[in-house]
Amino acid sequence: MDDYNQVDKNNFLYQPYRYLGEFTPQNFIFNANLQEFSQRVTYICNLQTGGKLSVLECYEGIENLWQQLTQSYSVLGIGEDTSE
């Protein structure tokens, strides 16, 4: 019963959404990274709103997540013209 409750709790907290764009492995992975970025930014903002994080900590946390996302975008080679 505990395993079922944990799975149900995870699905509630971390709702994955389907990928609807043009399927390539790189796009699919980046979409997953983008969803994780969005989820973490939401948590950071909620912690700041609740007074658990300062504005500066919130800004630094989001900036760090953004750097990770842009690095992921670059490493995956999304947007590069490979037809040459």
mmCIF file of C-alpha atoms in Angstrom:
data_model
loop_
_atom_site.group_PDB
_atom_site.id
_atom_site.type_symbol
_atom_site.label_atom_id
_atom_site.label_comp_id
_atom_site.label_asym_id
_atom_site.label_seq_id
_atom_site.Cartn_x
_atom_site.Cartn_y
_atom_site.Cartn_z
ATOM 1 C CA MET A 1 0.000 0.000 0.000
ATOM 2 C CA ASP A 2 2.860 2.416 0.781
ATOM 3 C CA ASP A 3 4.415 1.927 -2.667
ATOM 4 C CA TYR A 4 1.118 2.755 -4.338
ATOM 5 C CA ASN A 5 0.723 5.912 -2.226
ATOM 6 C CA GLN A 6 4.287 6.981 -3.048
ATOM 7 C CA VAL A 7 3.701 6.537 -6.790
ATOM 8 C CA ASP A 8 0.408 8.422 -6.555
ATOM 9 C CA LYS A 9 2.114 11.219 -4.572
ATOM 10 C CA ASN A 10 4.937 11.472 -7.132
ATOM 11 C CA ASN A 11 2.450 11.668 -10.005
ATOM 12 C CA PHE A 12 0.643 14.462 -8.192
ATOM 13 C CA LEU A 13 3.781 16.461 -7.397
ATOM 14 C CA TYR A 14 5.725 15.791 -10.594
ATOM 15 C CA GLN A 15 3.157 15.620 -13.345
ATOM 16 C CA PRO A 16 4.878 14.721 -16.597
ATOM 17 C CA TYR A 17 3.335 16.124 -19.755
ATOM 18 C CA ARG A 18 3.427 14.527 -23.179
ATOM 19 C CA TYR A 19 5.868 15.804 -25.757
ATOM 20 C CA LEU A 20 3.904 17.155 -28.721
ATOM 21 C CA GLY A 21 6.671 18.546 -30.926
ATOM 22 C CA GLU A 22 8.737 17.016 -33.704
ATOM 23 C CA PHE A 23 10.253 13.870 -32.208
ATOM 24 C CA THR A 24 13.987 13.556 -32.085
ATOM 25 C CA PRO A 25 15.882 12.126 -29.113
ATOM 26 C CA GLN A 26 17.470 15.540 -28.499
ATOM 27 C CA ASN A 27 14.113 17.362 -28.512
ATOM 28 C CA PHE A 28 12.580 14.751 -26.223
ATOM 29 C CA ILE A 29 15.426 15.015 -23.688
ATOM 30 C CA PHE A 30 15.368 18.809 -23.799
ATOM 31 C CA ASN A 31 11.610 18.777 -23.218
ATOM 32 C CA ALA A 32 12.149 16.667 -20.090
ATOM 33 C CA ASN A 33 14.861 19.095 -18.935
ATOM 34 C CA LEU A 34 12.548 22.036 -19.610
ATOM 35 C CA GLN A 35 9.760 20.458 -17.560
ATOM 36 C CA GLU A 36 12.177 19.860 -14.674
ATOM 37 C CA PHE A 37 13.392 23.471 -14.919
ATOM 38 C CA SER A 38 9.823 24.732 -14.780
ATOM 39 C CA GLN A 39 8.991 22.556 -11.774
ATOM 40 C CA ARG A 40 12.074 23.650 -9.838
ATOM 41 C CA VAL A 41 11.512 27.343 -10.600
ATOM 42 C CA THR A 42 7.974 26.968 -9.271
ATOM 43 C CA TYR A 43 9.284 25.432 -6.035
ATOM 44 C CA ILE A 44 11.915 28.133 -5.604
ATOM 45 C CA CYS A 45 9.341 30.885 -6.176
ATOM 46 C CA ASN A 46 6.946 29.292 -3.705
ATOM 47 C CA LEU A 47 9.691 29.032 -1.083
ATOM 48 C CA GLN A 48 10.508 32.710 -1.596
ATOM 49 C CA THR A 49 6.840 33.685 -1.380
ATOM 50 C CA GLY A 50 6.528 31.696 1.852
ATOM 51 C CA GLY A 51 9.548 33.461 3.343
ATOM 52 C CA LYS A 52 11.833 30.412 3.357
ATOM 53 C CA LEU A 53 14.264 31.906 0.807
ATOM 54 C CA SER A 54 15.504 35.435 0.373
ATOM 55 C CA VAL A 55 15.057 37.238 -2.927
ATOM 56 C CA LEU A 56 18.782 36.908 -3.590
ATOM 57 C CA GLU A 57 18.756 33.145 -2.902
ATOM 58 C CA CYS A 58 15.757 32.810 -5.187
ATOM 59 C CA TYR A 59 17.462 34.770 -7.961
ATOM 60 C CA GLU A 60 20.690 32.774 -7.648
ATOM 61 C CA GLY A 61 18.820 29.468 -7.640
ATOM 62 C CA ILE A 62 16.850 30.337 -10.766
ATOM 63 C CA GLU A 63 19.954 31.699 -12.481
ATOM 64 C CA ASN A 64 21.800 28.434 -11.738
ATOM 65 C CA LEU A 65 18.904 26.394 -13.135
ATOM 66 C CA TRP A 66 18.840 28.606 -16.241
ATOM 67 C CA GLN A 67 22.560 28.040 -16.816
ATOM 68 C CA GLN A 68 22.006 24.279 -16.568
ATOM 69 C CA LEU A 69 19.146 24.477 -19.059
ATOM 70 C CA THR A 70 21.118 26.551 -21.579
ATOM 71 C CA GLN A 71 24.070 24.170 -21.228
ATOM 72 C CA SER A 72 21.729 21.252 -21.902
ATOM 73 C CA TYR A 73 20.417 23.053 -25.005
ATOM 74 C CA SER A 74 23.949 23.584 -26.291
ATOM 75 C CA VAL A 75 25.163 20.065 -25.549
ATOM 76 C CA LEU A 76 22.147 18.498 -27.256
ATOM 77 C CA GLY A 77 22.786 20.605 -30.371
ATOM 78 C CA ILE A 78 19.212 21.769 -30.710
ATOM 79 C CA GLY A 79 18.714 24.486 -33.322
ATOM 80 C CA GLU A 80 21.918 23.709 -35.165
ATOM 81 C CA ASP A 81 21.690 23.181 -38.909
ATOM 82 C CA THR A 82 23.102 19.699 -39.575
ATOM 83 C CA SER A 83 22.078 19.504 -43.255
ATOM 84 C CA GLU A 84 25.450 20.749 -44.485
#
